[in-house]
mmCIF file of C-alpha atoms and ligand atoms in Angstrom:
data_model
loop_
_atom_site.group_PDB
_atom_site.id
_atom_site.type_symbol
_atom_site.label_atom_id
_atom_site.label_comp_id
_atom_site.label_asym_id
_atom_site.label_seq_id
_atom_site.Cartn_x
_atom_site.Cartn_y
_atom_site.Cartn_z
ATOM 1 C CA MET Q 1 -30.481 -83.570 -94.735
ATOM 2 C CA LYS Q 2 -27.780 -82.537 -92.264
ATOM 3 C CA LYS Q 3 -25.187 -84.071 -94.551
ATOM 4 C CA CYS Q 4 -26.623 -82.190 -97.486
ATOM 5 C CA VAL Q 5 -26.418 -78.817 -95.684
ATOM 6 C CA PHE Q 6 -22.861 -79.646 -94.645
ATOM 7 C CA THR Q 7 -21.893 -80.444 -98.230
ATOM 8 C CA MET Q 8 -23.482 -77.204 -99.437
ATOM 9 C CA LEU Q 9 -21.586 -75.200 -96.816
ATOM 10 C CA LEU Q 10 -18.365 -76.942 -97.709
ATOM 11 C CA THR Q 11 -18.902 -76.171 -101.400
ATOM 12 C CA LEU Q 12 -19.648 -72.535 -100.563
ATOM 13 C CA CYS Q 13 -16.497 -72.255 -98.421
ATOM 14 C CA LEU Q 14 -14.368 -73.752 -101.170
ATOM 15 C CA ALA Q 15 -15.908 -71.396 -103.705
ATOM 16 C CA LEU Q 16 -15.162 -68.394 -101.478
ATOM 17 C CA THR Q 17 -11.575 -69.468 -100.836
ATOM 18 C CA GLY Q 18 -11.190 -70.054 -104.551
ATOM 19 C CA CYS Q 19 -12.446 -66.517 -105.235
ATOM 20 C CA ALA Q 20 -10.057 -65.047 -102.686
ATOM 21 C CA ALA Q 21 -7.127 -66.876 -104.225
ATOM 22 C CA ARG Q 22 -8.123 -65.575 -107.610
ATOM 23 C CA ALA Q 23 -8.513 -61.942 -106.466
ATOM 24 C CA ASP Q 24 -7.501 -59.748 -109.372
ATOM 25 C CA ASP Q 25 -4.145 -58.183 -108.544
ATOM 26 C CA THR Q 26 -3.148 -57.653 -112.133
ATOM 27 C CA PRO Q 27 -0.880 -54.634 -112.486
ATOM 28 C CA HIS Q 28 -1.941 -52.126 -115.121
ATOM 29 C CA ARG Q 29 0.723 -49.700 -116.269
ATOM 30 C CA ARG Q 30 0.719 -46.331 -117.995
ATOM 31 C CA THR Q 31 3.475 -43.903 -118.927
ATOM 32 C CA VAL Q 32 2.464 -40.258 -119.027
ATOM 33 C CA PHE Q 33 4.513 -37.218 -119.985
ATOM 34 C CA ALA Q 34 3.401 -34.211 -117.982
ATOM 35 C CA MET Q 35 5.111 -31.427 -116.006
ATOM 36 C CA ASP Q 36 8.229 -31.968 -118.104
ATOM 37 C CA THR Q 37 8.501 -35.392 -116.525
ATOM 38 C CA VAL Q 38 8.104 -38.994 -117.599
ATOM 39 C CA MET Q 39 5.681 -40.471 -115.096
ATOM 40 C CA ASN Q 40 5.065 -44.188 -114.596
ATOM 41 C CA LEU Q 41 1.791 -45.224 -113.083
ATOM 42 C CA THR Q 42 0.927 -48.723 -111.900
ATOM 43 C CA ALA Q 43 -2.565 -49.519 -110.638
ATOM 44 C CA TYR Q 44 -3.444 -53.005 -109.416
ATOM 45 C CA GLY Q 45 -6.761 -54.744 -109.850
ATOM 46 C CA ALA Q 46 -9.795 -54.929 -112.078
ATOM 47 C CA ASN Q 47 -10.467 -51.193 -112.195
ATOM 48 C CA GLY Q 48 -6.864 -50.357 -113.052
ATOM 49 C CA GLU Q 49 -7.139 -49.622 -116.740
ATOM 50 C CA ALA Q 50 -10.080 -47.238 -116.589
ATOM 51 C CA ALA Q 51 -8.718 -45.547 -113.463
ATOM 52 C CA LEU Q 52 -5.361 -44.982 -115.182
ATOM 53 C CA SER Q 53 -7.073 -43.306 -118.119
ATOM 54 C CA ALA Q 54 -8.730 -40.898 -115.715
ATOM 55 C CA ALA Q 55 -5.407 -40.387 -113.888
ATOM 56 C CA GLU Q 56 -3.675 -39.554 -117.154
ATOM 57 C CA GLN Q 57 -6.279 -36.894 -117.938
ATOM 58 C CA GLU Q 58 -5.947 -35.518 -114.415
ATOM 59 C CA LEU Q 59 -2.186 -35.152 -114.840
ATOM 60 C CA TYR Q 60 -2.656 -33.230 -118.111
ATOM 61 C CA ARG Q 61 -5.249 -31.044 -116.407
ATOM 62 C CA LEU Q 62 -2.936 -30.263 -113.492
ATOM 63 C CA ASP Q 63 -0.053 -29.505 -115.836
ATOM 64 C CA ALA Q 64 -2.264 -27.028 -117.702
ATOM 65 C CA LEU Q 65 -3.415 -25.512 -114.392
ATOM 66 C CA LEU Q 66 -0.046 -25.120 -112.676
ATOM 67 C CA ALA Q 67 2.562 -24.564 -115.391
ATOM 68 C CA ARG Q 68 3.845 -21.023 -115.156
ATOM 69 C CA GLY Q 69 4.975 -21.056 -118.782
ATOM 70 C CA ILE Q 70 1.706 -22.224 -120.307
ATOM 71 C CA GLU Q 71 -0.349 -19.277 -121.462
ATOM 72 C CA GLY Q 72 -3.836 -19.842 -120.132
ATOM 73 C CA SER Q 73 -2.767 -21.762 -117.022
ATOM 74 C CA ALA Q 74 -4.181 -20.486 -113.728
ATOM 75 C CA VAL Q 75 -0.650 -19.670 -112.557
ATOM 76 C CA TYR Q 76 0.078 -17.767 -115.759
ATOM 77 C CA ALA Q 77 -3.149 -15.793 -115.359
ATOM 78 C CA LEU Q 78 -2.308 -14.962 -111.753
ATOM 79 C CA ASN Q 79 1.215 -13.845 -112.655
ATOM 80 C CA HIS Q 80 -0.149 -11.637 -115.429
ATOM 81 C CA GLY Q 81 -3.025 -10.261 -113.396
ATOM 82 C CA THR Q 82 -5.514 -11.365 -116.019
ATOM 83 C CA ALA Q 83 -7.922 -13.437 -113.972
ATOM 84 C CA THR Q 84 -9.490 -13.923 -110.587
ATOM 85 C CA PRO Q 85 -7.649 -16.804 -108.932
ATOM 86 C CA ASP Q 86 -8.872 -20.285 -109.644
ATOM 87 C CA PRO Q 87 -10.379 -21.816 -106.442
ATOM 88 C CA GLU Q 88 -8.199 -24.922 -106.682
ATOM 89 C CA LEU Q 89 -5.093 -22.779 -107.110
ATOM 90 C CA SER Q 90 -6.159 -20.589 -104.177
ATOM 91 C CA ALA Q 91 -6.418 -23.626 -101.919
ATOM 92 C CA LEU Q 92 -2.979 -24.812 -103.030
ATOM 93 C CA LEU Q 93 -1.568 -21.336 -102.397
ATOM 94 C CA ASP Q 94 -2.974 -21.410 -98.863
ATOM 95 C CA GLU Q 95 -1.119 -24.663 -98.308
ATOM 96 C CA ALA Q 96 2.064 -23.217 -99.848
ATOM 97 C CA GLY Q 97 1.756 -20.250 -97.483
ATOM 98 C CA LYS Q 98 1.570 -22.579 -94.488
ATOM 99 C CA ILE Q 99 4.682 -24.403 -95.667
ATOM 100 C CA ALA Q 100 6.520 -21.131 -96.262
ATOM 101 C CA ASN Q 101 5.692 -20.181 -92.654
ATOM 102 C CA ALA Q 102 6.683 -23.542 -91.205
ATOM 103 C CA THR Q 103 10.027 -23.457 -93.019
ATOM 104 C CA GLY Q 104 10.842 -19.883 -92.033
ATOM 105 C CA GLY Q 105 10.631 -18.842 -95.681
ATOM 106 C CA ALA Q 106 13.048 -21.489 -96.982
ATOM 107 C CA PHE Q 107 10.225 -22.757 -99.156
ATOM 108 C CA ASP Q 108 9.117 -19.757 -101.178
ATOM 109 C CA PRO Q 109 6.540 -20.136 -103.969
ATOM 110 C CA TYR Q 110 7.289 -16.629 -105.303
ATOM 111 C CA LEU Q 111 10.766 -17.202 -106.716
ATOM 112 C CA GLY Q 112 9.652 -17.175 -110.370
ATOM 113 C CA ALA Q 113 11.511 -14.002 -111.387
ATOM 114 C CA VAL Q 114 14.706 -15.111 -109.619
ATOM 115 C CA LEU Q 115 14.531 -18.528 -111.298
ATOM 116 C CA ASP Q 116 14.058 -16.817 -114.677
ATOM 117 C CA LEU Q 117 17.197 -14.746 -114.124
ATOM 118 C CA TRP Q 118 19.206 -17.923 -113.542
ATOM 119 C CA GLY Q 119 17.608 -19.552 -116.573
ATOM 120 C CA PHE Q 120 15.828 -22.143 -114.414
ATOM 121 C CA GLY Q 121 12.431 -20.664 -115.084
ATOM 122 C CA SER Q 122 9.745 -22.053 -117.300
ATOM 123 C CA GLY Q 123 9.981 -20.186 -120.582
ATOM 124 C CA ALA Q 124 13.553 -20.075 -119.380
ATOM 125 C CA GLY Q 125 16.215 -18.018 -120.987
ATOM 126 C CA GLU Q 126 19.804 -19.169 -120.970
ATOM 127 C CA ASN Q 127 21.549 -20.266 -117.820
ATOM 128 C CA ARG Q 128 23.719 -17.427 -116.531
ATOM 129 C CA VAL Q 129 24.791 -15.855 -113.261
ATOM 130 C CA PRO Q 130 22.637 -12.776 -112.693
ATOM 131 C CA THR Q 131 24.027 -9.611 -111.139
ATOM 132 C CA ALA Q 132 23.300 -8.811 -107.505
ATOM 133 C CA ALA Q 133 21.261 -5.795 -108.665
ATOM 134 C CA GLU Q 134 19.135 -7.966 -110.952
ATOM 135 C CA LEU Q 135 18.460 -10.357 -108.087
ATOM 136 C CA SER Q 136 17.472 -7.651 -105.635
ATOM 137 C CA ASP Q 137 15.192 -6.047 -108.244
ATOM 138 C CA ALA Q 138 13.396 -9.322 -108.999
ATOM 139 C CA GLY Q 139 9.790 -9.034 -107.849
ATOM 140 C CA PRO Q 140 7.547 -11.846 -106.625
ATOM 141 C CA LEU Q 141 6.342 -14.175 -109.351
ATOM 142 C CA LEU Q 142 4.507 -17.369 -108.556
ATOM 143 C CA ASP Q 143 6.376 -20.620 -109.330
ATOM 144 C CA LEU Q 144 5.002 -23.909 -108.066
ATOM 145 C CA GLY Q 145 7.820 -26.081 -109.398
ATOM 146 C CA GLY Q 146 8.609 -27.107 -105.813
ATOM 147 C CA ILE Q 147 5.161 -28.597 -105.121
ATOM 148 C CA ALA Q 148 3.409 -29.275 -108.436
ATOM 149 C CA LYS Q 149 4.411 -32.928 -108.513
ATOM 150 C CA GLY Q 150 3.553 -33.476 -104.876
ATOM 151 C CA TYR Q 151 0.124 -32.023 -105.478
ATOM 152 C CA ALA Q 152 -0.302 -34.116 -108.621
ATOM 153 C CA GLY Q 153 0.683 -37.273 -106.735
ATOM 154 C CA GLN Q 154 -1.810 -36.509 -104.043
ATOM 155 C CA ARG Q 155 -4.639 -35.739 -106.467
ATOM 156 C CA VAL Q 156 -4.007 -38.835 -108.563
ATOM 157 C CA ARG Q 157 -3.794 -41.035 -105.491
ATOM 158 C CA ALA Q 158 -7.179 -39.754 -104.262
ATOM 159 C CA GLN Q 159 -8.718 -40.116 -107.686
ATOM 160 C CA LEU Q 160 -7.468 -43.697 -108.192
ATOM 161 C CA LEU Q 161 -9.013 -44.594 -104.847
ATOM 162 C CA GLU Q 162 -12.325 -43.006 -105.859
ATOM 163 C CA ASN Q 163 -12.171 -45.063 -109.035
ATOM 164 C CA GLY Q 164 -11.944 -48.326 -107.145
ATOM 165 C CA VAL Q 165 -8.166 -48.865 -107.090
ATOM 166 C CA LYS Q 166 -6.866 -49.986 -103.709
ATOM 167 C CA SER Q 167 -3.218 -50.330 -104.542
ATOM 168 C CA ALA Q 168 -1.035 -48.191 -106.804
ATOM 169 C CA VAL Q 169 2.430 -46.767 -107.389
ATOM 170 C CA ILE Q 170 2.524 -43.303 -108.902
ATOM 171 C CA ASP Q 171 6.102 -42.588 -109.937
ATOM 172 C CA LEU Q 172 6.459 -38.933 -110.898
ATOM 173 C CA GLY Q 173 9.977 -39.105 -112.251
ATOM 174 C CA GLY Q 174 11.615 -40.273 -109.032
ATOM 175 C CA ASP Q 175 9.143 -38.900 -106.519
ATOM 176 C CA VAL Q 176 6.664 -41.626 -105.619
ATOM 177 C CA ALA Q 177 3.133 -41.601 -104.253
ATOM 178 C CA LEU Q 178 1.996 -44.961 -102.886
ATOM 179 C CA LEU Q 179 -1.658 -45.848 -102.587
ATOM 180 C CA GLY Q 180 -2.624 -48.565 -100.125
ATOM 181 C CA ALA Q 181 -0.694 -51.691 -99.344
ATOM 182 C CA LYS Q 182 1.075 -53.881 -101.865
ATOM 183 C CA PRO Q 183 -1.392 -56.512 -103.131
ATOM 184 C CA ASN Q 184 0.706 -59.439 -101.827
ATOM 185 C CA GLY Q 185 0.866 -57.876 -98.365
ATOM 186 C CA ALA Q 186 4.641 -57.357 -98.442
ATOM 187 C CA PRO Q 187 5.995 -53.874 -97.737
ATOM 188 C CA TRP Q 188 6.683 -51.580 -100.672
ATOM 189 C CA ARG Q 189 10.411 -51.272 -101.342
ATOM 190 C CA ILE Q 190 11.532 -48.008 -102.879
ATOM 191 C CA ALA Q 191 15.106 -47.302 -103.934
ATOM 192 C CA ILE Q 192 16.434 -43.846 -103.055
ATOM 193 C CA LYS Q 193 18.746 -42.270 -105.613
ATOM 194 C CA ASP Q 194 22.409 -41.785 -104.872
ATOM 195 C CA PRO Q 195 22.970 -38.053 -105.459
ATOM 196 C CA ALA Q 196 26.504 -38.681 -106.698
ATOM 197 C CA ASP Q 197 25.770 -41.565 -109.057
ATOM 198 C CA GLU Q 198 22.555 -41.924 -111.017
ATOM 199 C CA SER Q 199 23.104 -45.621 -111.541
ATOM 200 C CA ALA Q 200 23.490 -46.346 -107.820
ATOM 201 C CA TYR Q 201 21.202 -46.311 -104.817
ATOM 202 C CA LEU Q 202 21.642 -44.549 -101.538
ATOM 203 C CA GLY Q 203 19.531 -47.213 -99.903
ATOM 204 C CA ILE Q 204 16.157 -48.910 -99.845
ATOM 205 C CA LEU Q 205 13.106 -47.649 -98.075
ATOM 206 C CA GLU Q 206 10.398 -50.009 -96.892
ATOM 207 C CA THR Q 207 6.930 -48.764 -96.124
ATOM 208 C CA ALA Q 208 3.425 -50.124 -95.691
ATOM 209 C CA GLY Q 209 2.067 -47.492 -98.067
ATOM 210 C CA ASP Q 210 -0.097 -44.362 -98.341
ATOM 211 C CA VAL Q 211 2.919 -42.100 -98.263
ATOM 212 C CA TYR Q 212 4.586 -39.703 -100.643
ATOM 213 C CA ILE Q 213 8.335 -39.955 -101.043
ATOM 214 C CA ALA Q 214 9.972 -36.833 -102.466
ATOM 215 C CA THR Q 215 13.637 -36.371 -103.228
ATOM 216 C CA SER Q 216 15.231 -33.028 -104.080
ATOM 217 C CA GLY Q 217 18.824 -32.680 -105.030
ATOM 218 C CA VAL Q 218 21.182 -29.995 -106.143
ATOM 219 C CA TYR Q 219 22.386 -32.382 -108.875
ATOM 220 C CA GLU Q 220 19.024 -32.463 -110.657
ATOM 221 C CA ARG Q 221 19.429 -29.249 -112.674
ATOM 222 C CA TYR Q 222 22.553 -27.131 -112.828
ATOM 223 C CA PHE Q 223 25.027 -25.358 -115.072
ATOM 224 C CA GLU Q 224 28.672 -24.507 -114.719
ATOM 225 C CA GLU Q 225 30.316 -21.150 -115.265
ATOM 226 C CA ASN Q 226 33.943 -20.279 -114.587
ATOM 227 C CA GLY Q 227 34.420 -23.557 -112.788
ATOM 228 C CA MET Q 228 31.512 -22.929 -110.428
ATOM 229 C CA ARG Q 229 28.397 -25.050 -110.326
ATOM 230 C CA TYR Q 230 25.011 -23.327 -110.008
ATOM 231 C CA HIS Q 231 21.910 -25.400 -109.297
ATOM 232 C CA HIS Q 232 18.157 -24.846 -109.317
ATOM 233 C CA ILE Q 233 17.318 -24.863 -105.607
ATOM 234 C CA ILE Q 234 17.397 -21.228 -104.567
ATOM 235 C CA ASP Q 235 17.955 -19.842 -101.096
ATOM 236 C CA PRO Q 236 15.211 -17.207 -100.942
ATOM 237 C CA ALA Q 237 17.298 -15.214 -98.444
ATOM 238 C CA THR Q 238 20.043 -14.578 -101.005
ATOM 239 C CA GLY Q 239 18.581 -15.329 -104.437
ATOM 240 C CA TYR Q 240 21.567 -17.624 -105.036
ATOM 241 C CA PRO Q 241 21.604 -21.426 -105.251
ATOM 242 C CA ALA Q 242 21.383 -22.879 -101.753
ATOM 243 C CA ASP Q 243 24.711 -23.737 -100.191
ATOM 244 C CA SER Q 244 23.573 -25.401 -96.976
ATOM 245 C CA GLY Q 245 25.739 -28.503 -97.078
ATOM 246 C CA VAL Q 246 22.733 -30.716 -97.887
ATOM 247 C CA VAL Q 247 23.037 -31.981 -101.460
ATOM 248 C CA SER Q 248 20.032 -34.276 -101.419
ATOM 249 C CA ALA Q 249 16.966 -34.530 -99.221
ATOM 250 C CA THR Q 250 14.239 -37.132 -99.180
ATOM 251 C CA ALA Q 251 11.052 -36.361 -97.279
ATOM 252 C CA ILE Q 252 8.512 -39.074 -96.551
ATOM 253 C CA CYS Q 253 5.079 -38.093 -95.374
ATOM 254 C CA GLU Q 254 1.449 -38.775 -96.067
ATOM 255 C CA ASN Q 255 0.846 -35.377 -97.603
ATOM 256 C CA GLY Q 256 2.397 -35.075 -101.068
ATOM 257 C CA VAL Q 257 2.498 -31.288 -101.151
ATOM 258 C CA TRP Q 258 4.350 -31.133 -97.844
ATOM 259 C CA ALA Q 259 6.745 -33.930 -98.720
ATOM 260 C CA ASP Q 260 7.650 -32.261 -102.010
ATOM 261 C CA ALA Q 261 8.096 -28.815 -100.465
ATOM 262 C CA LEU Q 262 9.999 -30.090 -97.437
ATOM 263 C CA ALA Q 263 12.501 -31.979 -99.588
ATOM 264 C CA THR Q 264 13.274 -28.721 -101.396
ATOM 265 C CA ALA Q 265 13.335 -26.695 -98.151
ATOM 266 C CA CYS Q 266 15.730 -29.146 -96.450
ATOM 267 C CA CYS Q 267 18.282 -28.471 -99.202
ATOM 268 C CA VAL Q 268 17.948 -24.765 -98.386
ATOM 269 C CA VAL Q 269 18.193 -24.885 -94.582
ATOM 270 C CA GLY Q 270 20.835 -27.588 -94.098
ATOM 271 C CA ALA Q 271 20.866 -30.769 -92.040
ATOM 272 C CA GLU Q 272 20.597 -29.406 -88.511
ATOM 273 C CA LYS Q 273 17.695 -27.066 -89.220
ATOM 274 C CA ALA Q 274 16.008 -29.710 -91.359
ATOM 275 C CA LEU Q 275 16.007 -32.111 -88.410
ATOM 276 C CA GLY Q 276 14.732 -29.313 -86.165
ATOM 277 C CA LEU Q 277 11.982 -28.551 -88.664
ATOM 278 C CA ARG Q 278 10.932 -32.185 -88.624
ATOM 279 C CA GLU Q 279 10.696 -32.108 -84.847
ATOM 280 C CA SER Q 280 8.730 -28.862 -84.866
ATOM 281 C CA LEU Q 281 6.187 -30.504 -87.169
ATOM 282 C CA ALA Q 282 5.820 -33.639 -85.019
ATOM 283 C CA GLY Q 283 2.305 -33.864 -83.693
ATOM 284 C CA THR Q 284 0.934 -32.002 -86.718
ATOM 285 C CA MET Q 285 2.561 -34.162 -89.314
ATOM 286 C CA ASP Q 286 4.799 -37.212 -89.269
ATOM 287 C CA VAL Q 287 7.756 -36.550 -91.515
ATOM 288 C CA GLU Q 288 10.774 -38.781 -92.031
ATOM 289 C CA LEU Q 289 13.952 -37.474 -93.620
ATOM 290 C CA ILE Q 290 16.983 -38.847 -95.394
ATOM 291 C CA LEU Q 291 19.633 -36.166 -95.839
ATOM 292 C CA VAL Q 292 22.896 -36.430 -97.734
ATOM 293 C CA THR Q 293 25.573 -33.855 -97.032
ATOM 294 C CA ALA Q 294 28.366 -32.592 -99.250
ATOM 295 C CA ASP Q 295 30.903 -34.146 -96.872
ATOM 296 C CA GLY Q 296 29.538 -37.639 -97.451
ATOM 297 C CA ARG Q 297 27.185 -38.191 -94.516
ATOM 298 C CA ALA Q 298 23.773 -39.773 -94.919
ATOM 299 C CA LEU Q 299 21.499 -38.973 -91.971
ATOM 300 C CA TYR Q 300 18.169 -40.753 -91.739
ATOM 301 C CA THR Q 301 15.345 -40.572 -89.227
ATOM 302 C CA TYR Q 302 13.446 -43.551 -90.546
ATOM 303 C CA ASN Q 303 13.876 -47.100 -89.259
ATOM 304 C CA GLY Q 304 12.495 -48.497 -92.486
ATOM 305 C CA PHE Q 305 15.496 -47.211 -94.433
ATOM 306 C CA THR Q 306 18.265 -49.703 -95.183
ATOM 307 C CA PRO Q 307 21.554 -48.046 -96.158
ATOM 308 C CA GLY Q 308 23.202 -49.130 -99.374
ATOM 309 C CA THR Q 309 26.436 -51.068 -99.243
ATOM 310 C CA SER Q 310 28.573 -49.072 -101.661
ATOM 311 C CA GLY Q 311 30.642 -47.750 -98.771
ATOM 312 C CA VAL Q 312 30.534 -44.252 -100.235
ATOM 313 C CA TYR Q 313 28.543 -42.680 -97.412
ATOM 314 C CA ASN Q 314 28.841 -42.533 -93.691
ATOM 315 C CA TYR Q 315 25.310 -43.461 -92.597
ATOM 316 C CA SER Q 316 23.713 -42.629 -89.279
ATOM 317 C CA LEU Q 317 20.249 -43.087 -87.874
ATOM 318 C CA VAL Q 318 19.133 -39.924 -86.108
ATOM 319 C CA VAL Q 319 17.175 -40.875 -83.013
ATOM 320 C CA ASP Q 320 14.334 -38.608 -81.866
ATOM 321 C CA LYS Q 321 15.309 -36.531 -78.844
ATOM 322 C CA GLY Q 322 12.374 -38.033 -76.928
ATOM 323 C CA GLU Q 323 13.706 -41.545 -77.541
ATOM 324 C CA GLN Q 324 17.297 -40.916 -76.504
ATOM 325 C CA HIS Q 325 18.492 -42.766 -73.413
ATOM 326 C CA GLY Q 326 20.796 -41.655 -70.637
HETATM 327 P P1 AMP O 401 12.154 -29.908 -106.401
HETATM 328 O O1 AMP O 401 12.601 -30.594 -107.635
HETATM 329 O O2 AMP O 401 10.907 -30.426 -105.809
HETATM 330 O O3 AMP O 401 13.242 -29.719 -105.413
HETATM 331 O O4 AMP O 401 11.748 -28.448 -106.837
HETATM 332 C C1 AMP O 401 12.679 -27.607 -107.453
HETATM 333 C C2 AMP O 401 11.913 -26.519 -108.117
HETATM 334 O O5 AMP O 401 11.266 -25.700 -107.125
HETATM 335 C C3 AMP O 401 12.806 -25.563 -108.880
HETATM 336 O O6 AMP O 401 12.979 -25.995 -110.211
HETATM 337 C C4 AMP O 401 12.031 -24.276 -108.787
HETATM 338 O O7 AMP O 401 10.978 -24.271 -109.729
HETATM 339 C C5 AMP O 401 11.427 -24.330 -107.416
HETATM 340 N N1 AMP O 401 12.256 -23.794 -106.333
HETATM 341 C C6 AMP O 401 13.602 -23.602 -106.271
HETATM 342 N N2 AMP O 401 13.973 -23.140 -105.070
HETATM 343 C C7 AMP O 401 12.845 -23.050 -104.321
HETATM 344 C C8 AMP O 401 12.561 -22.647 -102.980
HETATM 345 N N3 AMP O 401 13.504 -22.219 -102.149
HETATM 346 N N4 AMP O 401 11.258 -22.680 -102.585
HETATM 347 C C9 AMP O 401 10.284 -23.098 -103.418
HETATM 348 N N5 AMP O 401 10.472 -23.491 -104.671
HETATM 349 C C10 AMP O 401 11.738 -23.479 -105.126
HETATM 350 MG MG1 MG O 402 10.104 -30.420 -104.076
#
């Protein structure tokens, strides 16, 4: 009898180990075009396919909610004074207000009219350099281009989790939201774009997961006039494209909206203030930064970042003031 129980237990153990080995880690993939962006979603596991279908619908819904140029979107309605604010949009605006405060106004969700003048708006006219008078006359118009993707990444990540997905990569055209750990237990490895060369990498970032990685760069959208280059990240203090010395900023943090906004804001404030901003947020929010400057420096606060080997940049790890010795 004892032997029989032992054999049964052994069989049960083997069956369980067998099940574990066969855990379904199959990647399911979906490409979605929303927010003017090709997005690549990968969800691992048995629930992947159905969860991706829901995620796709959610991305279309958010596009229709947040696009300033889509007649009928909540942002459009707000800008045209035709509706009481949507509750979801109101909550997002509260968050945007907090970020505007934290960044001393460098992140400004009301730059719509200024962006339109430069031709970087939604229903955008042609790219041109506006006059100083036009810029100072431009009133506040809501534009969530600086956080829409971060919010979408965050929403989709939460929704995939609700739909039984434990592990996913949500690539929103370069910005990446990671859900959970990689199924094989290894760290996620994410390549960070080289701002000067689209085919090269600045370096590789390793993370355990559940973070949002946002990169903003002055090279993403621009035009040239009379030999000058004008890009789409505006310094709200001047109405002109930011000229802070930071040409690319990557922000890594759990909160997608903050990561997205901070990457944009870092390009506005410059390296020194960006690092100060990160420190001022410590305690409230862990943020890691990778900043590339026009003079070829790459400053990073994150140990999990491995610099590329192209030799183009002068890399340095910025150590927290609290951790400095001597
Ligand atoms: P990102 O690609 O995340 O850096 O966002 C850039 C987009 O954010 C632009 O295309 C504008 O729609 C908007 N934007 C530009 N400058 C700012 C700023 N200073 N604060 C907030 N949004 C901005
Ligand atoms: Mg952004």
